[in-house]
Short mmCIF file of C-alpha atoms (C1' of nucleotides) in Angstrom, two decimals:
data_model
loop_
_atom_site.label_atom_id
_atom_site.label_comp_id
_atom_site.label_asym_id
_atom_site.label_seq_id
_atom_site.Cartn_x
_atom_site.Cartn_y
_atom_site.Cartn_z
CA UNK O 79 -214.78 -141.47 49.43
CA UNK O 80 -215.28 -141.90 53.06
CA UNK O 81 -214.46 -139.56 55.65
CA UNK O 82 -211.34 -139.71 58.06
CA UNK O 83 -212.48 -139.92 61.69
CA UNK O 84 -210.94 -136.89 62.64
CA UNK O 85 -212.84 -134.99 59.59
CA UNK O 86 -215.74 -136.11 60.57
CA UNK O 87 -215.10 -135.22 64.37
CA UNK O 88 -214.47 -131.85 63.58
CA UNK O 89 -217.83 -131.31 61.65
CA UNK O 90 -220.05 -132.44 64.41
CA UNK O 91 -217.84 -129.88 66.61
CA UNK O 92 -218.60 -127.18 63.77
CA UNK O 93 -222.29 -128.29 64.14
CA UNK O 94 -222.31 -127.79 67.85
CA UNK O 95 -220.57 -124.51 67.96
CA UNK O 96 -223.14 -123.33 64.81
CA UNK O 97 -226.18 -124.87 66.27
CA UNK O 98 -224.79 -122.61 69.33
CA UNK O 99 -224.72 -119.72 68.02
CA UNK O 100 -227.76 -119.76 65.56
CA UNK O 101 -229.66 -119.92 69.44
CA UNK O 102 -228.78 -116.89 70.68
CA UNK O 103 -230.24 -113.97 69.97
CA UNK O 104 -232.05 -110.84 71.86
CA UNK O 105 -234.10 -112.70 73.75
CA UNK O 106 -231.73 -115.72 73.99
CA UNK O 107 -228.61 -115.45 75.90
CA UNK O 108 -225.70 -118.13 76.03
CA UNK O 109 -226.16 -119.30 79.86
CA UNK O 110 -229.90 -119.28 78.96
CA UNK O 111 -228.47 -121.95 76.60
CA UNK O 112 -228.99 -126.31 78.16
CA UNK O 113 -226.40 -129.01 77.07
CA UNK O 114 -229.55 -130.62 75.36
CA UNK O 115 -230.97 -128.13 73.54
CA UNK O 116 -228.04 -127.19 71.77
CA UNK O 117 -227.28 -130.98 70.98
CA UNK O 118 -230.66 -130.71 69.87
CA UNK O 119 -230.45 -128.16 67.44
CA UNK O 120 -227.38 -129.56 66.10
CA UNK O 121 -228.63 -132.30 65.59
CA UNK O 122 -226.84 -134.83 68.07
CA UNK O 123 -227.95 -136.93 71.49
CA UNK O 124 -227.33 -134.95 74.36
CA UNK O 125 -224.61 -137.53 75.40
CA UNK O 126 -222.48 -136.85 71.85
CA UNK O 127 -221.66 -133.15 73.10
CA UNK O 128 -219.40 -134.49 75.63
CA UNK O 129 -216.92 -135.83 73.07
CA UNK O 130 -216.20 -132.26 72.04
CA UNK O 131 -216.51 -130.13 74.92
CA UNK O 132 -216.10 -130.60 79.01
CA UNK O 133 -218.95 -128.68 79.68
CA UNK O 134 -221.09 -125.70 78.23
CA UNK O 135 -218.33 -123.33 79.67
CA UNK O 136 -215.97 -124.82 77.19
CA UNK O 137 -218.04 -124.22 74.27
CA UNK O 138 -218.56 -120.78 75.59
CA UNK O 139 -215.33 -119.55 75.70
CA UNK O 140 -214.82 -121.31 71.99
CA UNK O 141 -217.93 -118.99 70.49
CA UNK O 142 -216.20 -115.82 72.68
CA UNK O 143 -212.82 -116.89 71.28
CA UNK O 144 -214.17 -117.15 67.40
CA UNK O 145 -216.33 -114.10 67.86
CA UNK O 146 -213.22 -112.20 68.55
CA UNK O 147 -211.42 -113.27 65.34
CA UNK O 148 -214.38 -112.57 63.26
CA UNK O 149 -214.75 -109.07 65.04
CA UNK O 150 -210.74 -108.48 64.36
CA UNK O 151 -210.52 -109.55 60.69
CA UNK O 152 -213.40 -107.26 60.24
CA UNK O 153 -211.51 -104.16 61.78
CA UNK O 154 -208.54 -105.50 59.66
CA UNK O 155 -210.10 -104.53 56.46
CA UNK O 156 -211.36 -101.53 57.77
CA UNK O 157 -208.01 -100.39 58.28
CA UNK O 158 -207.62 -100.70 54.62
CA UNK O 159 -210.47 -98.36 53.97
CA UNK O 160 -209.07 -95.77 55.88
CA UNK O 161 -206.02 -95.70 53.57
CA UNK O 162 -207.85 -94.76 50.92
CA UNK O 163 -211.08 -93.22 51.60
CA UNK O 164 -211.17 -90.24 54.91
CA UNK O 165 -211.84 -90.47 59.12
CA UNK O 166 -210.03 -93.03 61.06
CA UNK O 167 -213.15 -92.69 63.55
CA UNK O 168 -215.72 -92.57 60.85
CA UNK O 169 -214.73 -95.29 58.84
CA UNK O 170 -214.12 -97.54 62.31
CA UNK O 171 -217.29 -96.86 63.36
CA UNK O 172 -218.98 -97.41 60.84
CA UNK O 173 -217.18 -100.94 60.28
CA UNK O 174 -218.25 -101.94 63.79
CA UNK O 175 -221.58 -100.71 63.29
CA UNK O 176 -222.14 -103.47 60.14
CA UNK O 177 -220.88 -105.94 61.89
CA UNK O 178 -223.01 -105.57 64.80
CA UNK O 179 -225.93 -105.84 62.10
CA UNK O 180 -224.81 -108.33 60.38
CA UNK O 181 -223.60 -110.74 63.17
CA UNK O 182 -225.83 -109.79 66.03
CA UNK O 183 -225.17 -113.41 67.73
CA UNK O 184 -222.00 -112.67 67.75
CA UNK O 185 -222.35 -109.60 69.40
CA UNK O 186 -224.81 -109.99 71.74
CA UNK O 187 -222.52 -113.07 73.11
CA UNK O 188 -219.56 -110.53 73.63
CA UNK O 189 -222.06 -107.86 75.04
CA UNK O 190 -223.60 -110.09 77.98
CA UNK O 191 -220.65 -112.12 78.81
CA UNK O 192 -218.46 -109.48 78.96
CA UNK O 193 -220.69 -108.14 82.43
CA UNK O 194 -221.58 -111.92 83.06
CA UNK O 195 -221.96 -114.09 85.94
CA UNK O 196 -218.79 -116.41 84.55
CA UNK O 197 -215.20 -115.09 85.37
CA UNK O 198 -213.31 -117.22 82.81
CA UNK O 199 -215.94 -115.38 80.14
CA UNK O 200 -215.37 -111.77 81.68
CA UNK O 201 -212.22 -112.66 81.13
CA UNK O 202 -211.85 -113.83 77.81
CA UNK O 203 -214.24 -110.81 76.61
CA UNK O 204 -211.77 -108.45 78.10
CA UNK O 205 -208.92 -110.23 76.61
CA UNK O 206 -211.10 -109.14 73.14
CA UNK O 207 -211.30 -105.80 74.07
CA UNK O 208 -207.78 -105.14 74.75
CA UNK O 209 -206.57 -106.19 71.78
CA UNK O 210 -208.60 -103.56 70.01
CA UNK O 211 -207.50 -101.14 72.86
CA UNK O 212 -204.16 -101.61 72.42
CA UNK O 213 -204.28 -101.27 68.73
CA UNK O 214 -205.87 -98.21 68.52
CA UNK O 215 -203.52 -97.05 71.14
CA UNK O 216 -200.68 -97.69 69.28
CA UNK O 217 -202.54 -96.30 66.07
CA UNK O 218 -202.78 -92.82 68.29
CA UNK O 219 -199.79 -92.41 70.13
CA UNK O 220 -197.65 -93.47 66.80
CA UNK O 221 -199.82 -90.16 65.26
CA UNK O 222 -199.20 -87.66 68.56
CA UNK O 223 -196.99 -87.84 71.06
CA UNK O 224 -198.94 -89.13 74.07
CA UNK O 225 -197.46 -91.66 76.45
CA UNK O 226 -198.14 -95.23 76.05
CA UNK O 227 -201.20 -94.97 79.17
CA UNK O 228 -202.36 -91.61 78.43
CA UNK O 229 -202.87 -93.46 74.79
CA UNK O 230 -204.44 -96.50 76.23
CA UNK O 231 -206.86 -94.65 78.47
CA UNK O 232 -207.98 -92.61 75.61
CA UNK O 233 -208.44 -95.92 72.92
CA UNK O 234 -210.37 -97.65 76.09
CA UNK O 235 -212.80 -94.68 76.65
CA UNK O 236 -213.31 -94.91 72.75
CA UNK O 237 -213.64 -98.77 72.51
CA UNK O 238 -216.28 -98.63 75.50
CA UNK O 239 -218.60 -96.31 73.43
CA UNK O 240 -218.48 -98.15 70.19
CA UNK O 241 -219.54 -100.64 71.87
CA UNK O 242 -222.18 -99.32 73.86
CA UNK O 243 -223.41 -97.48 70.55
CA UNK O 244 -223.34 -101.12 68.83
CA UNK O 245 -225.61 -102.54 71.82
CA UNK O 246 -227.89 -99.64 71.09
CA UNK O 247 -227.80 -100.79 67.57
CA UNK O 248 -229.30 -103.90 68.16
CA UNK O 249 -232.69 -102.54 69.67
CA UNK O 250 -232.79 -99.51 67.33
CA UNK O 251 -235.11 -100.01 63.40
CA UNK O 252 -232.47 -99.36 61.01
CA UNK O 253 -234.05 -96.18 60.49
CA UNK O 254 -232.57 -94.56 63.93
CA UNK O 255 -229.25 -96.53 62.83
CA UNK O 256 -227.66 -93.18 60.98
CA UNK O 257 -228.15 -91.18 63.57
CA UNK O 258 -226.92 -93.70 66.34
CA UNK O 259 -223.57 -93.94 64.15
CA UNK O 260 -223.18 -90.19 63.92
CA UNK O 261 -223.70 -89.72 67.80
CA UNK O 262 -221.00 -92.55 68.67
CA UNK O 263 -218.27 -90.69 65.99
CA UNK O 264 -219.41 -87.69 67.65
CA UNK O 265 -218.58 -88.96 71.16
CA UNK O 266 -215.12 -90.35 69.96
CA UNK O 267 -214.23 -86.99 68.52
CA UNK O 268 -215.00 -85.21 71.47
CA UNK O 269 -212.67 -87.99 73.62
CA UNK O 270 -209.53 -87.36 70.55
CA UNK O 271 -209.91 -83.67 70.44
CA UNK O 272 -210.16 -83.27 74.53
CA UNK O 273 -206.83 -85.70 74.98
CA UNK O 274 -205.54 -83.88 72.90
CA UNK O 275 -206.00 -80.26 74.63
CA UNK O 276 -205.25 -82.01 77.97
CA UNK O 277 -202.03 -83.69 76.99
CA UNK O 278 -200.70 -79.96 75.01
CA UNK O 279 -201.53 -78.20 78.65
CA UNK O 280 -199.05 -80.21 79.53
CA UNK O 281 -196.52 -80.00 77.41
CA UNK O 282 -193.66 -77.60 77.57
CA UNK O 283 -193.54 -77.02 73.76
CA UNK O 284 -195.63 -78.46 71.01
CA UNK O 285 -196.06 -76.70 67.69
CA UNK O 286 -199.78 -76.79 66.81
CA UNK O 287 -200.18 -78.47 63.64
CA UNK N 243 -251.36 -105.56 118.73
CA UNK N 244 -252.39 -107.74 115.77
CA UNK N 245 -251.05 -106.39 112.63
CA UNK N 246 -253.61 -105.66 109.58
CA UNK N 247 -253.31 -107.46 106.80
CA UNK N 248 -252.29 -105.11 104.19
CA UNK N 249 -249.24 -104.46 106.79
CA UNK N 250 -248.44 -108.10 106.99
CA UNK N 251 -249.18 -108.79 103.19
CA UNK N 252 -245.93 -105.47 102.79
CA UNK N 253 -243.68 -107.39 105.33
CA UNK N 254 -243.61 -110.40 103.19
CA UNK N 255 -243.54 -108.07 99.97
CA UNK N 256 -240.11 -107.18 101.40
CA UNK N 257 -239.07 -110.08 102.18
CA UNK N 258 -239.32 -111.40 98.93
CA UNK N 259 -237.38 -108.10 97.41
CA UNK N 260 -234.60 -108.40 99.84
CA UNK N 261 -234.26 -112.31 99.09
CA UNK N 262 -233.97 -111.54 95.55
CA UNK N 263 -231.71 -108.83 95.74
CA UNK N 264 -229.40 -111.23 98.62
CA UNK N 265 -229.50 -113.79 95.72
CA UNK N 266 -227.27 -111.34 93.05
CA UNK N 267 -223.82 -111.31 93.33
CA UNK N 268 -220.94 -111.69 91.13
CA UNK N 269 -221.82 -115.19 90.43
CA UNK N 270 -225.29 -115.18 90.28
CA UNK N 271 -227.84 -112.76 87.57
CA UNK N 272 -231.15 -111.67 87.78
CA UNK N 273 -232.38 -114.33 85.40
CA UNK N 274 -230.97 -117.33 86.90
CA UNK N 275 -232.71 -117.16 89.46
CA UNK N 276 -236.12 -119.46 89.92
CA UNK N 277 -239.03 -118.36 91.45
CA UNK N 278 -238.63 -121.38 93.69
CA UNK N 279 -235.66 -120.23 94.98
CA UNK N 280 -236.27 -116.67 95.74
CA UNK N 281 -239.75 -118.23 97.95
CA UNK N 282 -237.22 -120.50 99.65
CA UNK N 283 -234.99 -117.57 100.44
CA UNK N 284 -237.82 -115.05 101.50
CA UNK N 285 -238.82 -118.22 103.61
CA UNK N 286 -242.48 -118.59 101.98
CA UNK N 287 -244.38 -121.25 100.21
CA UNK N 288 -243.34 -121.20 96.14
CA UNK N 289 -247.14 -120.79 94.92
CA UNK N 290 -247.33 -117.74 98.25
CA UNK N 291 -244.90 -115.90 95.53
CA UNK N 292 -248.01 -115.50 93.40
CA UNK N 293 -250.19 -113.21 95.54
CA UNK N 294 -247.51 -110.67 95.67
CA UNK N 295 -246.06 -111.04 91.48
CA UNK N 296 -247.43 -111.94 88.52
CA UNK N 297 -244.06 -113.74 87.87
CA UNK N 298 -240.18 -113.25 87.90
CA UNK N 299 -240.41 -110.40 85.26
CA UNK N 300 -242.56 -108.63 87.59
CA UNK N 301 -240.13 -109.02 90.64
CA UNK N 302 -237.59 -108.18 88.43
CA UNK N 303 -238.85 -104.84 87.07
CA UNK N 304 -239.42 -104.10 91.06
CA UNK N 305 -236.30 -104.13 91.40
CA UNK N 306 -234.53 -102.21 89.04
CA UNK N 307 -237.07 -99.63 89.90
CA UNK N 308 -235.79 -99.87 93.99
CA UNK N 309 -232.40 -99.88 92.76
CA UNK N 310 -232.93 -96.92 90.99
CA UNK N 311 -234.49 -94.68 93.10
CA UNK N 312 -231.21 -96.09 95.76
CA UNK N 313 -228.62 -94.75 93.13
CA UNK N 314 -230.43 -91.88 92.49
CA UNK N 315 -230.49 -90.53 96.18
CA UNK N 316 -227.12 -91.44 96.72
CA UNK N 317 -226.27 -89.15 93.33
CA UNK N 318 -228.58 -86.55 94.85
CA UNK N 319 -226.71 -86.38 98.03
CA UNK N 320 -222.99 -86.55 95.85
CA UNK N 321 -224.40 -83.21 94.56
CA UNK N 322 -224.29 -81.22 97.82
CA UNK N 323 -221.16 -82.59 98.62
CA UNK N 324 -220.41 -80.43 95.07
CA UNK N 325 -221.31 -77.48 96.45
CA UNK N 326 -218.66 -77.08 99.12
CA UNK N 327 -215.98 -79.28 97.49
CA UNK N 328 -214.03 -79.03 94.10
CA UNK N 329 -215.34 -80.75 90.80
CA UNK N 330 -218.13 -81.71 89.87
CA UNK N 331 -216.44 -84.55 87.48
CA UNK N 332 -214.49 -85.95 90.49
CA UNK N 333 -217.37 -85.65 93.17
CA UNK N 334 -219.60 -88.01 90.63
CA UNK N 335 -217.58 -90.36 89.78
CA UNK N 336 -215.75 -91.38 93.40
CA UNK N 337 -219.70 -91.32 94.81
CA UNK N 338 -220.33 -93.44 92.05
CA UNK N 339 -217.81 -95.97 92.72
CA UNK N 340 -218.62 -95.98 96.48
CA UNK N 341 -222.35 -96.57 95.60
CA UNK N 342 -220.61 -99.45 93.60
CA UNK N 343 -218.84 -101.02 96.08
CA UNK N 344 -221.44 -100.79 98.78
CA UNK N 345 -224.29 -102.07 96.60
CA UNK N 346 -222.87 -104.88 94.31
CA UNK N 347 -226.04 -106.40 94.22
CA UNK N 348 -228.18 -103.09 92.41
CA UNK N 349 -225.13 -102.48 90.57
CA UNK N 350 -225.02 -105.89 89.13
CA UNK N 351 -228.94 -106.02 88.27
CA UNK N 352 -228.65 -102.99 86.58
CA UNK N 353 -225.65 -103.65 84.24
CA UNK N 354 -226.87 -106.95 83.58
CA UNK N 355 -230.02 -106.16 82.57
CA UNK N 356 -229.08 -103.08 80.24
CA UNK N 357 -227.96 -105.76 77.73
CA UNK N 358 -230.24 -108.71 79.41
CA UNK N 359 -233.01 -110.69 76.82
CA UNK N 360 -235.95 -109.33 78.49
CA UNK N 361 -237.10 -105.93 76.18
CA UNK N 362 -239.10 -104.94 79.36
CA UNK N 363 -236.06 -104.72 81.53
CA UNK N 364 -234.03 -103.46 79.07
CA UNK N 365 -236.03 -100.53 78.98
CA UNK N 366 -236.29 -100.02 82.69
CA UNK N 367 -232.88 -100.01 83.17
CA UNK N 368 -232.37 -97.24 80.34
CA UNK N 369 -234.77 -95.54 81.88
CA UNK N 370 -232.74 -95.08 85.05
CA UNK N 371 -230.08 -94.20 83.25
CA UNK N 372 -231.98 -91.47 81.08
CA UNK N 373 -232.42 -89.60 84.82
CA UNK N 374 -228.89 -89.45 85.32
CA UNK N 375 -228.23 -88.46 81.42
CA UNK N 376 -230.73 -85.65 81.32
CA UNK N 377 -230.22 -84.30 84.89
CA UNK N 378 -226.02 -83.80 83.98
CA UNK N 379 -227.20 -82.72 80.18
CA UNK N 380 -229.09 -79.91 81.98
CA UNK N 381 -226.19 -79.20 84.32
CA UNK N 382 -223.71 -79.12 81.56
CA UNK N 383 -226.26 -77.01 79.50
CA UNK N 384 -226.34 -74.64 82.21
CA UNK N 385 -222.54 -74.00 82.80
CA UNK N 386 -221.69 -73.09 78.76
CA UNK N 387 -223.65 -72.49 76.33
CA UNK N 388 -224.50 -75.87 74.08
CA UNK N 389 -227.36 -77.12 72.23
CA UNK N 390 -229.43 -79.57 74.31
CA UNK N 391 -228.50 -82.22 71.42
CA UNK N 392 -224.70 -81.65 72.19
CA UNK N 393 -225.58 -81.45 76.01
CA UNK N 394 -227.30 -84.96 76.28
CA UNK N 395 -224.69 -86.90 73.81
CA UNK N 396 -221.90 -85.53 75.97
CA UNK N 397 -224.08 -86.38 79.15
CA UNK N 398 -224.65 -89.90 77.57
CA UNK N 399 -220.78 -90.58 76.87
CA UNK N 400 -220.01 -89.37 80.49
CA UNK N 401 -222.45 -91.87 82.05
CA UNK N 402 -221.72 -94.35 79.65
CA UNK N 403 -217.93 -94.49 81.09
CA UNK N 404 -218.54 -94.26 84.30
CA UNK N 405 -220.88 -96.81 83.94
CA UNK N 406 -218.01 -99.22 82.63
CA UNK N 407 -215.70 -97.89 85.33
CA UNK N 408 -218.24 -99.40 88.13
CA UNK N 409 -218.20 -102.60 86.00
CA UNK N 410 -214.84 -103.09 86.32
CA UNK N 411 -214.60 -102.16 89.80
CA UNK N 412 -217.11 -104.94 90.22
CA UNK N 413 -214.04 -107.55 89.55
CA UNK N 414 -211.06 -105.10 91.08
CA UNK N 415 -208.82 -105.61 94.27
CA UNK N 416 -209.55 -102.68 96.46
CA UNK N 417 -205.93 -101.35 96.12
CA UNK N 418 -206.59 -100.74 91.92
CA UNK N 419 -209.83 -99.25 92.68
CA UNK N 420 -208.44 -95.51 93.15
CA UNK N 421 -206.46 -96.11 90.08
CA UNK N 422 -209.91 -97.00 88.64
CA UNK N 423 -211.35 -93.89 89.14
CA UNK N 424 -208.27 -91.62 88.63
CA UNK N 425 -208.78 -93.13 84.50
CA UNK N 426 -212.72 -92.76 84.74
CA UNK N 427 -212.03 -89.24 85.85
CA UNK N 428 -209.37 -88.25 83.19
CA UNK N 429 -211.64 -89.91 80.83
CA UNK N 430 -214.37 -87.34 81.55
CA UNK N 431 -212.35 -85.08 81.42
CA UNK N 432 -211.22 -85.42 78.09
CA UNK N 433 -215.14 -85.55 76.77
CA UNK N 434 -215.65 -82.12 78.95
CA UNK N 435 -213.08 -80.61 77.43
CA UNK N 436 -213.44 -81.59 73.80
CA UNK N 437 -216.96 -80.89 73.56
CA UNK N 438 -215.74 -77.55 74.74
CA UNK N 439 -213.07 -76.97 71.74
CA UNK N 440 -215.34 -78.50 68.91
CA UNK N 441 -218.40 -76.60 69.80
CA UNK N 442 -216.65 -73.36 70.11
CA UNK N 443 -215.06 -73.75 66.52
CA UNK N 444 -218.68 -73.70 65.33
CA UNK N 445 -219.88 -70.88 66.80
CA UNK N 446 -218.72 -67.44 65.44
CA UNK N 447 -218.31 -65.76 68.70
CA UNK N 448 -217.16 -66.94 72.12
CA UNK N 449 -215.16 -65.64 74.83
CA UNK N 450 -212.52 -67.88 76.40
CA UNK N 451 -213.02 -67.67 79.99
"C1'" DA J 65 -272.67 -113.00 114.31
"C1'" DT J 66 -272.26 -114.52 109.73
"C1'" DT J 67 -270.34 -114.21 105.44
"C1'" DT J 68 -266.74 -112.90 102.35
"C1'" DA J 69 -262.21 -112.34 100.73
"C1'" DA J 70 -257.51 -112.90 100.75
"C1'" DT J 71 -252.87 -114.55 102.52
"C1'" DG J 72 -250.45 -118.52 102.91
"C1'" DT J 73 -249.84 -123.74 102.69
"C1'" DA J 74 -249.36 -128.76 101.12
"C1'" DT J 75 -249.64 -131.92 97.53
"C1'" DA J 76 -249.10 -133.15 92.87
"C1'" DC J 77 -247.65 -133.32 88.08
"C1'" DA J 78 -245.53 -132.88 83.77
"C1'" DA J 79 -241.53 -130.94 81.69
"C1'" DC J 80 -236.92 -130.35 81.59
"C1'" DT J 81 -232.22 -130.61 83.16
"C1'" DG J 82 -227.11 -132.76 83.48
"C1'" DT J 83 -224.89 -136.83 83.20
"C1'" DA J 84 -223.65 -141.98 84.39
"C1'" DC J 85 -223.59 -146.48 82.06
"C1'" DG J 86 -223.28 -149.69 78.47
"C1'" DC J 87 -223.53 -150.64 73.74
"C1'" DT J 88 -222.57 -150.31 68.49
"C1'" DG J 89 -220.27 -149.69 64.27
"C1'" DA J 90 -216.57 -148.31 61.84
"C1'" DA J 91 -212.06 -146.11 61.31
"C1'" DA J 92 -207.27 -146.60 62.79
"C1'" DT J 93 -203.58 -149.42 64.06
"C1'" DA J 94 -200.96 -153.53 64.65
"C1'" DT A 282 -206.53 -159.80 59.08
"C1'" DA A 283 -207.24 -159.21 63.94
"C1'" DT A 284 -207.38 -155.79 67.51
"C1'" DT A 285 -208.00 -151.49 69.48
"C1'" DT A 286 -209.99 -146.97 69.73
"C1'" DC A 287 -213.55 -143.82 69.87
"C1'" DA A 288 -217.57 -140.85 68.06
"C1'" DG A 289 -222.23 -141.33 68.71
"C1'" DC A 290 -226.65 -143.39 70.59
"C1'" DG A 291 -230.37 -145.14 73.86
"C1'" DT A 292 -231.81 -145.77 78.31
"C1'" DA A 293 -232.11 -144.39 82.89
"C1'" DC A 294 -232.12 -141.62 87.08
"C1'" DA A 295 -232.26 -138.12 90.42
"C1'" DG A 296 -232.94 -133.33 90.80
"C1'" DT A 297 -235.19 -128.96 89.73
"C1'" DT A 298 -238.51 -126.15 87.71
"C1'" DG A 299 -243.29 -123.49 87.13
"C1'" DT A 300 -247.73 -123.81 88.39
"C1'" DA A 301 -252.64 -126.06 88.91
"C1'" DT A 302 -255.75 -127.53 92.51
"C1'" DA A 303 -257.59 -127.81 96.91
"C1'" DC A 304 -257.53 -126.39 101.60
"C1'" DA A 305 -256.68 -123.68 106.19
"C1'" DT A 306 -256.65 -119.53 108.71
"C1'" DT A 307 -258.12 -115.20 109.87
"C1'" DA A 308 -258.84 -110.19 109.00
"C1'" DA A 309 -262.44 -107.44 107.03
"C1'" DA A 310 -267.09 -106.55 105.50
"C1'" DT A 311 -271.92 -107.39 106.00
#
DNA sequence: ATTTAATGTATACAACTGTACGCTGAAATA
DNA sequence: TATTTCAGCGTACAGTTGTATACATTAAAT
């Protein structure tokens, strides 16, 4: 059976973005990345990667935009495992935490980019990040009654140390890994507990629960 | 008046710094820049670069090191402005955000190279940040009675945010930039105040204020 | 006064970059 | 079946890079 042209079209693409992303790492970042060296590594002439992508910045924003889905289905499941099993915080941290092990490329490329020297990859890094702001707004205001941006400020305070904690994760021996978990579910508690005083002082009435 | 050479051999020291740091901007990182470049910018010979660096890294580490001690004096000085005027949480921050806006280019270096491929730099740039963490840990420590261990990982959250607040200020219209630090603000807040609730429910005795 | 040492320069080279051009083979279309 | 389309390749070129080597100038040391 041969392949359609289009198949085969989107493999080489598939190679390019892998080939990508199996080159970063800590001492590797994406605009470290040349045109030829990632046609190199997967496995192409330097003229082939043209036929996918207008430039590097295109293929850029395609590893930002599938890091993002990978990061979200992840958080997806660990909304199931909150149903079941304890802490909201704990059990979200700790999800983020594995995936920043487990995918590091994926991470670091969302980490640099997001303070980069590109604005359409700022960009599409903060686009990331709000999604998982606004969801865990919505997950606390639908549990207390905070307004919408008292909500929002709190989930983007919380976002912006998981994600620091993660970066920290990526230097750290998995040793010092525990500990760096426990200080970031710390930190969030401390941010959920505080809104919370803050927003009752100004309340009229609210029945403690 | 002929100048010594040691005096001459410092001029063009500097002028190599202050090409380097004239390079960074929004557009531009620490690590794309060549050697050549920075020569032809401090208006020297490429291979003249060598009798003041070993290399790039070198220049680099320089840097963050100048931009440190910069932020630092400017935090120094935010602290007497403390003593006659309101909060120390508001204070902070808005000098923060001035430093910000008046010194893209440190700014930049620094939050670029917190999550940048070179270890070395990495490490520099946490160690600036480790002055600011312990000097507020110690200030917080002071004012109510915590463990140094809660101290610091409420210190660390606090710079951590306002941190991200600068970054974003990086990319803001001046008009959102008050709004900017009106969130950063409430957001340290919020840690400040629930580090305050969920150490007191440890401790068997303490006197509300 | 002579020698030494060091700052700065000019030239050169090999390595690498992005990408323009033209070609090939085969799948898709007519 | 004949024609068109297009992913992929090879060659080529101009530009940039880090840095090795050799040399000039002149302050400092002898």
């Amino acid at each position: 059976m041969t392949k359609s042209r289009a198949q085969q079209k989107e493999i080489t693409r598939r190679q390019i973005i892998d080939a990508a992303f199996r080159l970063l790492s800590l001492e590797r970042s994406y605009s470290s990345l040349s045109l030829r060296e990632v046609a190199r590594e997967a496995g192409i002439a330097p003229n082939s990667f043209y036929r996918h992508f207008e430039d590097m910045e295109e293929l850029g924003l395609t590893l930002v935009d599938e890091g993002g889905v990978a990061l979200r289905q992840l958080m997806r499941k660990a909304r199931q495992r909150i149903e079941d099993s304890g802490s909201v915080i704990q059990v979200s941290v700790e999800t983020f935490m594995e995936f920043v092990r487990n995918s590091p490329q994926v991470f670091h490329l969302l980490l640099r980019e997001r303070s980069g020297t590109s604005l359409a990859f700022r960009k599409a890094v903060s686009r990331e990040l709000q999604y998982f702001i606004v969801e865990l707004a919505d997950y606390i205001q639908h549990r207390q009654n905070y307004t919408m941006d008292e909500a929002k400020i709190q989930a983007e305070a919380m976002v912006i140390l998981v994600f620091n904690a993660g970066a920290e994760a990526l230097d750290c021996k998995p040793a010092e890994l525990k500990l760096l978990t426990e200080k970031a579910i710390l930190q969030l508690r401390y941010i959920a507990r505080g809104a919370d005083e803050l927003s009752r002082g100004r309340q009229k009435k609210t029945v403690r629960p």
